[in-house]
Amino acid sequence: MSVQTPFRALSRRAPAVQCLHPRSQRWQHQRSMVTVVPPVTQDSTSSKGPTAMVFMNMGGPSTTDEVGNFLSRLFADGDLIPLGPLQSYLGPLISRRRTPKIIKQYADIGGGSPIRKWSEYQAEEMCKILDKTNPETAPHKPYVAFRYADPLTEEMYAKLLEDGFGKGKGGRAVAFTQYPQYSCSTTGSSLNELWKWRQRMESPSRNPSLTPAEAEGSIQWSVIDRWPTHPGLVNAFAENIEAKLQTYPEEVRDKVVLLYSAHSLPMSVVNRGDPYPAEVAATVWAVQQRLGFRNPYRLCWQSQVGPSAWLGAQTSDTVKNLVQKGQKDLVLVPIAFTSDHIETLFEIDQEVIHEANELGAEGRVRRAESLNGSPTFIKGLADLASAHLKSGELCSKQMGLRCPACKNEKCLQSKKFFSGQDKPDNEAFIM
Ligand SMILES: C=CC1=C(C)c2cc3[nH]c(cc4nc(cc5[nH]c(cc1n2)c(C)c5CCC(=O)O)C(CCC(=O)O)=C4C)c(C)c3C=C
Ligand code: FES
Ligand SMILES: [Fe+2]
């Protein structure tokens, strides 16, 4: 069997038909993910490290000065906001118009997004745990790659090469999405970007300055592409919800309505077949199960942008409606993001809850803490990454399927690459 894959350390790859993983750890079962490779046999006497653990996320402006660049990159991303052939003209126009309003929002939450601080902290703490649980791939080195803010994907990639990965030396890197639920507009966009920079920096056809030895020893990538029902995630959410419920008098505690709130998607993306709504619902169900379904709950959607149709019901409408009907005890739970950001600190805390109080909610509409520095969450990240490293899997089985209405050539190419199916004999696997 050919071992000409870009993942040489993981190269004892089974043919595509033999891709189910034999392990029976619970989270792997729940995820029902593919294993494209059998587990790597670890040599107990020597480490296969270092291993780069790359946290991928959208990022946010750390200061108000960065808002303009953040928005211009965001509106230039056709995977997030497809503006067709007019993208390079309309993108800058819309982002420039939007910048003053968004600067004000970041100023109101303390002058910037805390996402970089939290991402760096979570990645570092996770790597410390992995060094203990997975000595065979140690040391684990934390990296952050943001899509629209520093450190950008290209910056992270350059640092990887500078730190001794690739360039003839190979080395293993795990692209670990920090969006628990997969959307082509979020994780898909980050993977497409990572694939683009991998081609530019490590593909001999795109980078003629590479020597054959350097091209041969490129970085071996694998991907953690979704984890909507991982027990570490579910427990961390449940703990924060329980803590918030404790702030209500005992006699009303079980009557508090839990309003899970996720960033919405345009209906055009939903109808394309994007997996995100189903995966968000899976997280909600798993958290509810863990909480014993003691409280009534709903899933609603926030942060719509622009005039097109978005998935509803909107969080702000739902809160207003319930408060007006007399249901004032509500806990909002941001369920699709793992740290605080403008949507929690501004939209929920300063807009939705403020509006509820104006309607007479008397401070009884509250928000569960974001996961941020939760030790349960960070331990969960480490458990997930540990199992991934030991499994030798390249990505989940879901990566083999594109959205039914996807016409994006980048999705096809990057999915082929990350699933190790970019060789002609395996072409049929990506659909
Ligand atoms: C899981 C989370 C997110 C999904 C899905 C998502 C889809 C999505 N977003 C836009 C447009 C914008 N999003 C903006 C900011 C923003 N988006 C998310 C998360 C998801 N977006 C976050 C966490 C943030 C804030 C970052 C931070 O502060 O840390 C913005 C910029 C702000 C604004 O102008 O309102 C836009 C625009 C689309 C179109 C979309 C789905 C296709
Ligand atoms: S848009 Fe979903 S796979 Fe391309
Ligand atoms: Fe967004």
mmCIF file of C-alpha atoms in Angstrom, residues 102-426:
data_model
loop_
_atom_site.group_PDB
_atom_site.id
_atom_site.type_symbol
_atom_site.label_atom_id
_atom_site.label_comp_id
_atom_site.label_asym_id
_atom_site.label_seq_id
_atom_site.Cartn_x
_atom_site.Cartn_y
_atom_site.Cartn_z
ATOM 1 C CA ILE A 102 -18.177 48.095 16.567
ATOM 2 C CA ILE A 103 -15.319 50.168 18.074
ATOM 3 C CA LYS A 104 -17.868 51.585 20.494
ATOM 4 C CA GLN A 105 -18.998 48.082 21.477
ATOM 5 C CA TYR A 106 -15.429 46.914 22.157
ATOM 6 C CA ALA A 107 -14.784 50.120 24.114
ATOM 7 C CA ASP A 108 -17.848 49.317 26.229
ATOM 8 C CA ILE A 109 -16.514 45.853 27.136
ATOM 9 C CA GLY A 110 -13.196 47.218 28.377
ATOM 10 C CA GLY A 111 -11.371 48.140 25.172
ATOM 11 C CA GLY A 112 -11.015 44.817 23.344
ATOM 12 C CA SER A 113 -11.876 41.158 23.011
ATOM 13 C CA PRO A 114 -10.459 38.820 25.701
ATOM 14 C CA ILE A 115 -10.323 35.924 23.230
ATOM 15 C CA ARG A 116 -6.543 36.030 22.742
ATOM 16 C CA LYS A 117 -5.858 36.037 26.468
ATOM 17 C CA TRP A 118 -8.194 33.073 27.039
ATOM 18 C CA SER A 119 -7.041 31.102 24.001
ATOM 19 C CA GLU A 120 -3.379 31.401 25.004
ATOM 20 C CA TYR A 121 -4.163 30.445 28.584
ATOM 21 C CA GLN A 122 -6.320 27.438 27.628
ATOM 22 C CA ALA A 123 -3.740 26.157 25.116
ATOM 23 C CA GLU A 124 -0.847 26.511 27.570
ATOM 24 C CA GLU A 125 -2.693 24.816 30.423
ATOM 25 C CA MET A 126 -3.857 21.992 28.161
ATOM 26 C CA CYS A 127 -0.287 21.376 26.965
ATOM 27 C CA LYS A 128 0.967 21.146 30.575
ATOM 28 C CA ILE A 129 -1.562 18.357 31.210
ATOM 29 C CA LEU A 130 -0.687 16.593 27.937
ATOM 30 C CA ASP A 131 3.016 16.559 28.839
ATOM 31 C CA LYS A 132 2.039 14.385 31.803
ATOM 32 C CA THR A 133 -0.645 12.201 30.186
ATOM 33 C CA ASN A 134 1.042 11.746 26.794
ATOM 34 C CA PRO A 135 4.832 11.556 27.366
ATOM 35 C CA GLU A 136 5.220 9.744 24.053
ATOM 36 C CA THR A 137 4.308 12.916 22.099
ATOM 37 C CA ALA A 138 5.795 15.428 24.584
ATOM 38 C CA PRO A 139 6.713 18.198 24.712
ATOM 39 C CA HIS A 140 3.392 19.687 23.544
ATOM 40 C CA LYS A 141 3.829 23.249 22.353
ATOM 41 C CA PRO A 142 0.848 25.631 22.355
ATOM 42 C CA TYR A 143 0.085 27.838 19.333
ATOM 43 C CA VAL A 144 -2.883 30.039 18.474
ATOM 44 C CA ALA A 145 -4.055 30.722 14.907
ATOM 45 C CA PHE A 146 -6.797 33.300 14.464
ATOM 46 C CA ARG A 147 -8.717 33.865 11.257
ATOM 47 C CA TYR A 148 -9.247 37.632 11.520
ATOM 48 C CA ALA A 149 -6.931 38.941 14.257
ATOM 49 C CA ASP A 150 -3.374 38.508 15.489
ATOM 50 C CA PRO A 151 -1.865 35.953 15.641
ATOM 51 C CA LEU A 152 -3.061 35.167 12.113
ATOM 52 C CA THR A 153 -2.673 31.718 10.531
ATOM 53 C CA GLU A 154 0.354 32.807 8.479
ATOM 54 C CA GLU A 155 2.051 34.192 11.595
ATOM 55 C CA MET A 156 1.466 30.912 13.422
ATOM 56 C CA TYR A 157 2.760 28.921 10.438
ATOM 57 C CA ALA A 158 5.933 30.998 10.190
ATOM 58 C CA LYS A 159 6.494 30.469 13.920
ATOM 59 C CA LEU A 160 6.048 26.705 13.552
ATOM 60 C CA LEU A 161 8.740 26.620 10.858
ATOM 61 C CA GLU A 162 10.987 28.898 12.924
ATOM 62 C CA ASP A 163 10.547 26.603 15.936
ATOM 63 C CA GLY A 164 11.887 23.619 14.015
ATOM 64 C CA PHE A 165 8.757 21.970 12.589
ATOM 65 C CA GLY A 166 8.740 21.094 8.872
ATOM 66 C CA LYS A 167 11.599 22.177 6.571
ATOM 67 C CA GLY A 168 12.940 18.651 6.330
ATOM 68 C CA LYS A 169 12.385 17.854 9.975
ATOM 69 C CA GLY A 170 8.746 16.759 9.747
ATOM 70 C CA GLY A 171 7.136 16.985 13.166
ATOM 71 C CA ARG A 172 3.518 16.634 14.111
ATOM 72 C CA ALA A 173 0.943 19.404 14.472
ATOM 73 C CA VAL A 174 -2.680 19.142 15.535
ATOM 74 C CA ALA A 175 -5.134 21.753 14.252
ATOM 75 C CA PHE A 176 -7.595 21.906 17.153
ATOM 76 C CA THR A 177 -10.703 23.938 16.367
ATOM 77 C CA GLN A 178 -11.995 25.905 19.311
ATOM 78 C CA TYR A 179 -15.484 25.968 17.840
ATOM 79 C CA PRO A 180 -17.038 22.864 19.443
ATOM 80 C CA GLN A 181 -19.680 22.685 16.690
ATOM 81 C CA TYR A 182 -18.607 22.582 13.034
ATOM 82 C CA SER A 183 -19.742 25.246 10.609
ATOM 83 C CA CYS A 184 -18.243 25.743 7.178
ATOM 84 C CA SER A 185 -18.291 29.470 7.965
ATOM 85 C CA THR A 186 -16.123 29.044 11.082
ATOM 86 C CA THR A 187 -14.015 25.861 11.400
ATOM 87 C CA GLY A 188 -14.339 25.281 7.641
ATOM 88 C CA SER A 189 -12.985 28.756 6.958
ATOM 89 C CA SER A 190 -10.078 28.281 9.409
ATOM 90 C CA LEU A 191 -9.156 24.948 7.806
ATOM 91 C CA ASN A 192 -9.342 26.409 4.312
ATOM 92 C CA GLU A 193 -7.009 29.184 5.481
ATOM 93 C CA LEU A 194 -4.621 26.736 7.147
ATOM 94 C CA TRP A 195 -4.568 24.629 3.967
ATOM 95 C CA LYS A 196 -3.874 27.774 1.895
ATOM 96 C CA TRP A 197 -0.866 28.714 4.023
ATOM 97 C CA ARG A 198 0.365 25.132 4.137
ATOM 98 C CA GLN A 199 0.391 25.132 0.336
ATOM 99 C CA ARG A 200 2.180 28.471 0.179
ATOM 100 C CA MET A 201 4.801 27.616 2.761
ATOM 101 C CA GLU A 202 5.327 23.891 2.364
ATOM 102 C CA SER A 203 4.189 22.769 -1.073
ATOM 103 C CA PRO A 204 7.058 22.512 -3.586
ATOM 104 C CA SER A 205 4.738 23.550 -6.437
ATOM 105 C CA ARG A 206 3.861 26.807 -4.605
ATOM 106 C CA ASN A 207 7.222 27.411 -2.943
ATOM 107 C CA PRO A 208 10.088 26.739 -5.373
ATOM 108 C CA SER A 209 12.683 27.785 -2.787
ATOM 109 C CA LEU A 210 12.094 24.515 -0.892
ATOM 110 C CA THR A 211 14.813 21.915 -1.325
ATOM 111 C CA PRO A 212 13.594 18.347 -2.039
ATOM 112 C CA ALA A 213 14.610 17.346 1.513
ATOM 113 C CA GLU A 214 12.624 20.238 2.977
ATOM 114 C CA ALA A 215 9.578 19.376 0.894
ATOM 115 C CA GLU A 216 9.870 15.723 1.893
ATOM 116 C CA GLY A 217 9.958 16.556 5.611
ATOM 117 C CA SER A 218 6.909 18.776 5.834
ATOM 118 C CA ILE A 219 4.682 19.094 8.912
ATOM 119 C CA GLN A 220 2.340 16.175 9.529
ATOM 120 C CA TRP A 221 -1.074 17.668 10.243
ATOM 121 C CA SER A 222 -4.080 16.083 11.894
ATOM 122 C CA VAL A 223 -7.331 17.818 12.850
ATOM 123 C CA ILE A 224 -9.756 17.871 15.753
ATOM 124 C CA ASP A 225 -12.621 19.292 13.730
ATOM 125 C CA ARG A 226 -15.629 19.059 16.093
ATOM 126 C CA TRP A 227 -16.468 17.956 19.614
ATOM 127 C CA PRO A 228 -20.076 19.037 20.315
ATOM 128 C CA THR A 229 -20.827 16.376 22.925
ATOM 129 C CA HIS A 230 -17.464 15.771 24.502
ATOM 130 C CA PRO A 231 -18.032 15.056 28.220
ATOM 131 C CA GLY A 232 -15.441 17.660 29.278
ATOM 132 C CA LEU A 233 -17.338 20.349 27.365
ATOM 133 C CA VAL A 234 -20.722 19.160 28.579
ATOM 134 C CA ASN A 235 -19.620 18.985 32.238
ATOM 135 C CA ALA A 236 -18.012 22.416 32.100
ATOM 136 C CA PHE A 237 -21.213 23.981 30.719
ATOM 137 C CA ALA A 238 -23.325 22.081 33.247
ATOM 138 C CA GLU A 239 -21.172 23.244 36.187
ATOM 139 C CA ASN A 240 -21.475 26.886 35.152
ATOM 140 C CA ILE A 241 -25.244 26.553 34.703
ATOM 141 C CA GLU A 242 -25.601 24.878 38.115
ATOM 142 C CA ALA A 243 -23.538 27.660 39.714
ATOM 143 C CA LYS A 244 -25.813 30.290 38.178
ATOM 144 C CA LEU A 245 -28.958 28.400 39.225
ATOM 145 C CA GLN A 246 -27.656 28.504 42.822
ATOM 146 C CA THR A 247 -28.064 32.298 42.735
ATOM 147 C CA TYR A 248 -31.888 31.852 42.568
ATOM 148 C CA PRO A 249 -34.028 31.113 45.640
ATOM 149 C CA GLU A 250 -34.527 27.392 46.133
ATOM 150 C CA GLU A 251 -38.280 27.514 45.566
ATOM 151 C CA VAL A 252 -37.927 28.880 42.018
ATOM 152 C CA ARG A 253 -34.679 27.109 41.029
ATOM 153 C CA ASP A 254 -36.293 24.303 38.997
ATOM 154 C CA LYS A 255 -38.622 26.751 37.273
ATOM 155 C CA VAL A 256 -35.857 28.943 35.867
ATOM 156 C CA VAL A 257 -35.937 28.729 32.063
ATOM 157 C CA LEU A 258 -32.555 27.900 30.515
ATOM 158 C CA LEU A 259 -32.091 29.814 27.271
ATOM 159 C CA TYR A 260 -29.193 28.358 25.330
ATOM 160 C CA SER A 261 -27.945 30.969 22.908
ATOM 161 C CA ALA A 262 -25.724 30.363 19.873
ATOM 162 C CA HIS A 263 -24.473 32.701 17.131
ATOM 163 C CA SER A 264 -27.014 32.460 14.310
ATOM 164 C CA LEU A 265 -26.385 31.527 10.684
ATOM 165 C CA PRO A 266 -27.854 33.054 7.518
ATOM 166 C CA MET A 267 -30.629 30.796 6.175
ATOM 167 C CA SER A 268 -28.658 30.494 2.927
ATOM 168 C CA VAL A 269 -25.930 28.704 4.927
ATOM 169 C CA VAL A 270 -28.451 26.553 6.810
ATOM 170 C CA ASN A 271 -30.103 25.545 3.538
ATOM 171 C CA ARG A 272 -26.740 24.726 1.983
ATOM 172 C CA GLY A 273 -26.668 21.918 4.555
ATOM 173 C CA ASP A 274 -24.277 23.357 7.145
ATOM 174 C CA PRO A 275 -23.802 20.908 10.079
ATOM 175 C CA TYR A 276 -23.735 23.644 12.771
ATOM 176 C CA PRO A 277 -27.428 23.873 13.790
ATOM 177 C CA ALA A 278 -27.635 20.102 14.365
ATOM 178 C CA GLU A 279 -24.350 20.041 16.274
ATOM 179 C CA VAL A 280 -25.358 22.973 18.490
ATOM 180 C CA ALA A 281 -28.614 21.166 19.248
ATOM 181 C CA ALA A 282 -26.572 18.062 20.124
ATOM 182 C CA THR A 283 -24.570 20.060 22.686
ATOM 183 C CA VAL A 284 -27.749 21.472 24.209
ATOM 184 C CA TRP A 285 -29.299 18.024 24.474
ATOM 185 C CA ALA A 286 -26.160 16.553 26.079
ATOM 186 C CA VAL A 287 -25.978 19.374 28.641
ATOM 187 C CA GLN A 288 -29.675 18.991 29.424
ATOM 188 C CA GLN A 289 -29.183 15.257 29.877
ATOM 189 C CA ARG A 290 -26.269 15.894 32.251
ATOM 190 C CA LEU A 291 -28.478 18.331 34.213
ATOM 191 C CA GLY A 292 -31.271 15.752 34.414
ATOM 192 C CA PHE A 293 -33.755 17.870 32.413
ATOM 193 C CA ARG A 294 -34.718 19.611 35.663
ATOM 194 C CA ASN A 295 -35.453 22.934 33.978
ATOM 195 C CA PRO A 296 -37.486 23.981 30.957
ATOM 196 C CA TYR A 297 -35.186 25.104 28.144
ATOM 197 C CA ARG A 298 -35.007 26.499 24.630
ATOM 198 C CA LEU A 299 -32.267 26.987 22.047
ATOM 199 C CA CYS A 300 -32.262 30.411 20.408
ATOM 200 C CA TRP A 301 -29.924 32.299 18.095
ATOM 201 C CA GLN A 302 -28.176 35.667 18.375
ATOM 202 C CA SER A 303 -25.947 38.192 16.571
ATOM 203 C CA GLN A 304 -27.618 38.380 13.186
ATOM 204 C CA VAL A 305 -25.843 40.832 10.869
ATOM 205 C CA GLY A 306 -27.407 42.569 7.848
ATOM 206 C CA PRO A 307 -30.823 42.339 6.225
ATOM 207 C CA SER A 308 -30.906 38.709 4.965
ATOM 208 C CA ALA A 309 -32.911 35.938 6.662
ATOM 209 C CA TRP A 310 -31.141 34.296 9.621
ATOM 210 C CA LEU A 311 -31.934 31.224 11.696
ATOM 211 C CA GLY A 312 -34.274 32.071 14.598
ATOM 212 C CA ALA A 313 -35.836 32.515 17.050
ATOM 213 C CA GLN A 314 -33.679 35.439 18.011
ATOM 214 C CA THR A 315 -32.352 35.456 21.564
ATOM 215 C CA SER A 316 -33.423 39.056 22.217
ATOM 216 C CA ASP A 317 -37.008 38.392 20.991
ATOM 217 C CA THR A 318 -37.237 35.207 23.032
ATOM 218 C CA VAL A 319 -36.145 36.934 26.254
ATOM 219 C CA LYS A 320 -38.518 39.847 25.649
ATOM 220 C CA ASN A 321 -41.398 37.511 24.927
ATOM 221 C CA LEU A 322 -40.870 35.411 28.059
ATOM 222 C CA VAL A 323 -40.389 38.396 30.370
ATOM 223 C CA GLN A 324 -43.511 40.066 28.994
ATOM 224 C CA LYS A 325 -45.446 36.866 29.676
ATOM 225 C CA GLY A 326 -44.251 36.990 33.287
ATOM 226 C CA GLN A 327 -41.418 34.443 33.102
ATOM 227 C CA LYS A 328 -38.680 36.591 34.615
ATOM 228 C CA ASP A 329 -36.325 33.880 35.887
ATOM 229 C CA LEU A 330 -34.109 33.115 32.922
ATOM 230 C CA VAL A 331 -30.501 31.938 32.593
ATOM 231 C CA LEU A 332 -28.838 32.664 29.265
ATOM 232 C CA VAL A 333 -26.194 30.118 28.299
ATOM 233 C CA PRO A 334 -23.766 30.978 25.469
ATOM 234 C CA ILE A 335 -23.356 27.477 24.029
ATOM 235 C CA ALA A 336 -21.283 27.865 20.860
ATOM 236 C CA PHE A 337 -18.229 29.705 22.138
ATOM 237 C CA THR A 338 -15.667 28.728 24.734
ATOM 238 C CA SER A 339 -14.645 32.128 26.078
ATOM 239 C CA ASP A 340 -16.055 35.587 26.533
ATOM 240 C CA HIS A 341 -16.323 37.870 23.541
ATOM 241 C CA ILE A 342 -18.393 40.763 22.280
ATOM 242 C CA GLU A 343 -21.511 38.608 21.923
ATOM 243 C CA THR A 344 -21.543 37.718 25.629
ATOM 244 C CA LEU A 345 -20.049 40.817 27.217
ATOM 245 C CA PHE A 346 -21.850 43.362 25.046
ATOM 246 C CA GLU A 347 -24.838 41.784 23.314
ATOM 247 C CA ILE A 348 -26.095 39.599 26.178
ATOM 248 C CA ASP A 349 -24.858 41.495 29.244
ATOM 249 C CA GLN A 350 -25.374 45.039 28.055
ATOM 250 C CA GLU A 351 -28.198 44.795 25.521
ATOM 251 C CA VAL A 352 -30.396 41.741 26.127
ATOM 252 C CA ILE A 353 -30.261 41.788 29.941
ATOM 253 C CA HIS A 354 -30.571 45.574 30.060
ATOM 254 C CA GLU A 355 -33.665 45.428 27.852
ATOM 255 C CA ALA A 356 -35.145 42.655 30.022
ATOM 256 C CA ASN A 357 -34.689 44.793 33.125
ATOM 257 C CA GLU A 358 -36.401 47.714 31.411
ATOM 258 C CA LEU A 359 -39.356 45.377 30.833
ATOM 259 C CA GLY A 360 -39.435 44.594 34.563
ATOM 260 C CA ALA A 361 -37.206 41.514 34.892
ATOM 261 C CA GLU A 362 -35.825 42.866 38.188
ATOM 262 C CA GLY A 363 -32.348 41.365 37.708
ATOM 263 C CA ARG A 364 -33.758 37.856 37.358
ATOM 264 C CA VAL A 365 -32.469 37.397 33.795
ATOM 265 C CA ARG A 366 -28.846 36.267 34.247
ATOM 266 C CA ARG A 367 -26.037 34.694 32.216
ATOM 267 C CA ALA A 368 -24.012 31.572 32.932
ATOM 268 C CA GLU A 369 -20.261 32.219 33.003
ATOM 269 C CA SER A 370 -18.378 31.502 29.807
ATOM 270 C CA LEU A 371 -15.936 28.581 30.004
ATOM 271 C CA ASN A 372 -12.824 30.833 30.019
ATOM 272 C CA GLY A 373 -10.438 29.399 32.662
ATOM 273 C CA SER A 374 -12.720 26.578 33.904
ATOM 274 C CA PRO A 375 -10.430 23.741 35.101
ATOM 275 C CA THR A 376 -13.103 21.204 34.096
ATOM 276 C CA PHE A 377 -13.088 22.623 30.593
ATOM 277 C CA ILE A 378 -9.297 22.686 30.296
ATOM 278 C CA LYS A 379 -9.074 19.111 31.581
ATOM 279 C CA GLY A 380 -11.731 18.223 28.968
ATOM 280 C CA LEU A 381 -9.627 19.815 26.209
ATOM 281 C CA ALA A 382 -6.665 17.747 27.387
ATOM 282 C CA ASP A 383 -8.712 14.511 27.462
ATOM 283 C CA LEU A 384 -9.946 15.173 23.950
ATOM 284 C CA ALA A 385 -6.489 16.032 22.614
ATOM 285 C CA SER A 386 -4.898 13.103 24.460
ATOM 286 C CA ALA A 387 -7.270 10.603 22.858
ATOM 287 C CA HIS A 388 -6.747 12.217 19.446
ATOM 288 C CA LEU A 389 -2.956 11.996 19.739
ATOM 289 C CA LYS A 390 -3.093 8.376 20.806
ATOM 290 C CA SER A 391 -5.631 7.355 18.170
ATOM 291 C CA GLY A 392 -3.590 8.451 15.190
ATOM 292 C CA GLU A 393 -6.780 9.651 13.524
ATOM 293 C CA LEU A 394 -6.383 12.423 10.968
ATOM 294 C CA CYS A 395 -9.842 13.931 11.322
ATOM 295 C CA SER A 396 -13.460 12.965 11.965
ATOM 296 C CA LYS A 397 -15.501 10.901 9.552
ATOM 297 C CA GLN A 398 -17.701 13.940 8.913
ATOM 298 C CA MET A 399 -14.834 15.643 7.095
ATOM 299 C CA GLY A 400 -15.447 13.319 4.157
ATOM 300 C CA LEU A 401 -18.840 14.852 3.402
ATOM 301 C CA ARG A 402 -19.316 18.313 1.976
ATOM 302 C CA CYS A 403 -22.546 20.278 2.326
ATOM 303 C CA PRO A 404 -25.023 19.075 -0.324
ATOM 304 C CA ALA A 405 -25.085 22.508 -1.951
ATOM 305 C CA CYS A 406 -21.357 23.305 -1.570
ATOM 306 C CA LYS A 407 -19.774 24.802 -4.676
ATOM 307 C CA ASN A 408 -16.576 25.888 -2.971
ATOM 308 C CA GLU A 409 -13.490 24.317 -4.563
ATOM 309 C CA LYS A 410 -11.431 25.274 -1.480
ATOM 310 C CA CYS A 411 -13.613 23.001 0.694
ATOM 311 C CA LEU A 412 -12.910 20.074 -1.611
ATOM 312 C CA GLN A 413 -9.160 20.625 -1.699
ATOM 313 C CA SER A 414 -8.671 21.318 1.992
ATOM 314 C CA LYS A 415 -10.886 18.385 3.029
ATOM 315 C CA LYS A 416 -8.890 16.111 0.755
ATOM 316 C CA PHE A 417 -5.680 17.339 2.295
ATOM 317 C CA PHE A 418 -6.701 17.119 5.949
ATOM 318 C CA SER A 419 -8.324 13.725 5.592
ATOM 319 C CA GLY A 420 -5.219 12.378 3.858
ATOM 320 C CA GLN A 421 -7.301 11.728 0.754
ATOM 321 C CA ASP A 422 -5.437 14.045 -1.568
ATOM 322 C CA LYS A 423 -3.958 11.149 -3.464
ATOM 323 C CA PRO A 424 -5.629 10.047 -6.741
ATOM 324 C CA ASP A 425 -6.373 6.520 -5.483
ATOM 325 C CA ASN A 426 -8.569 7.891 -2.713
#
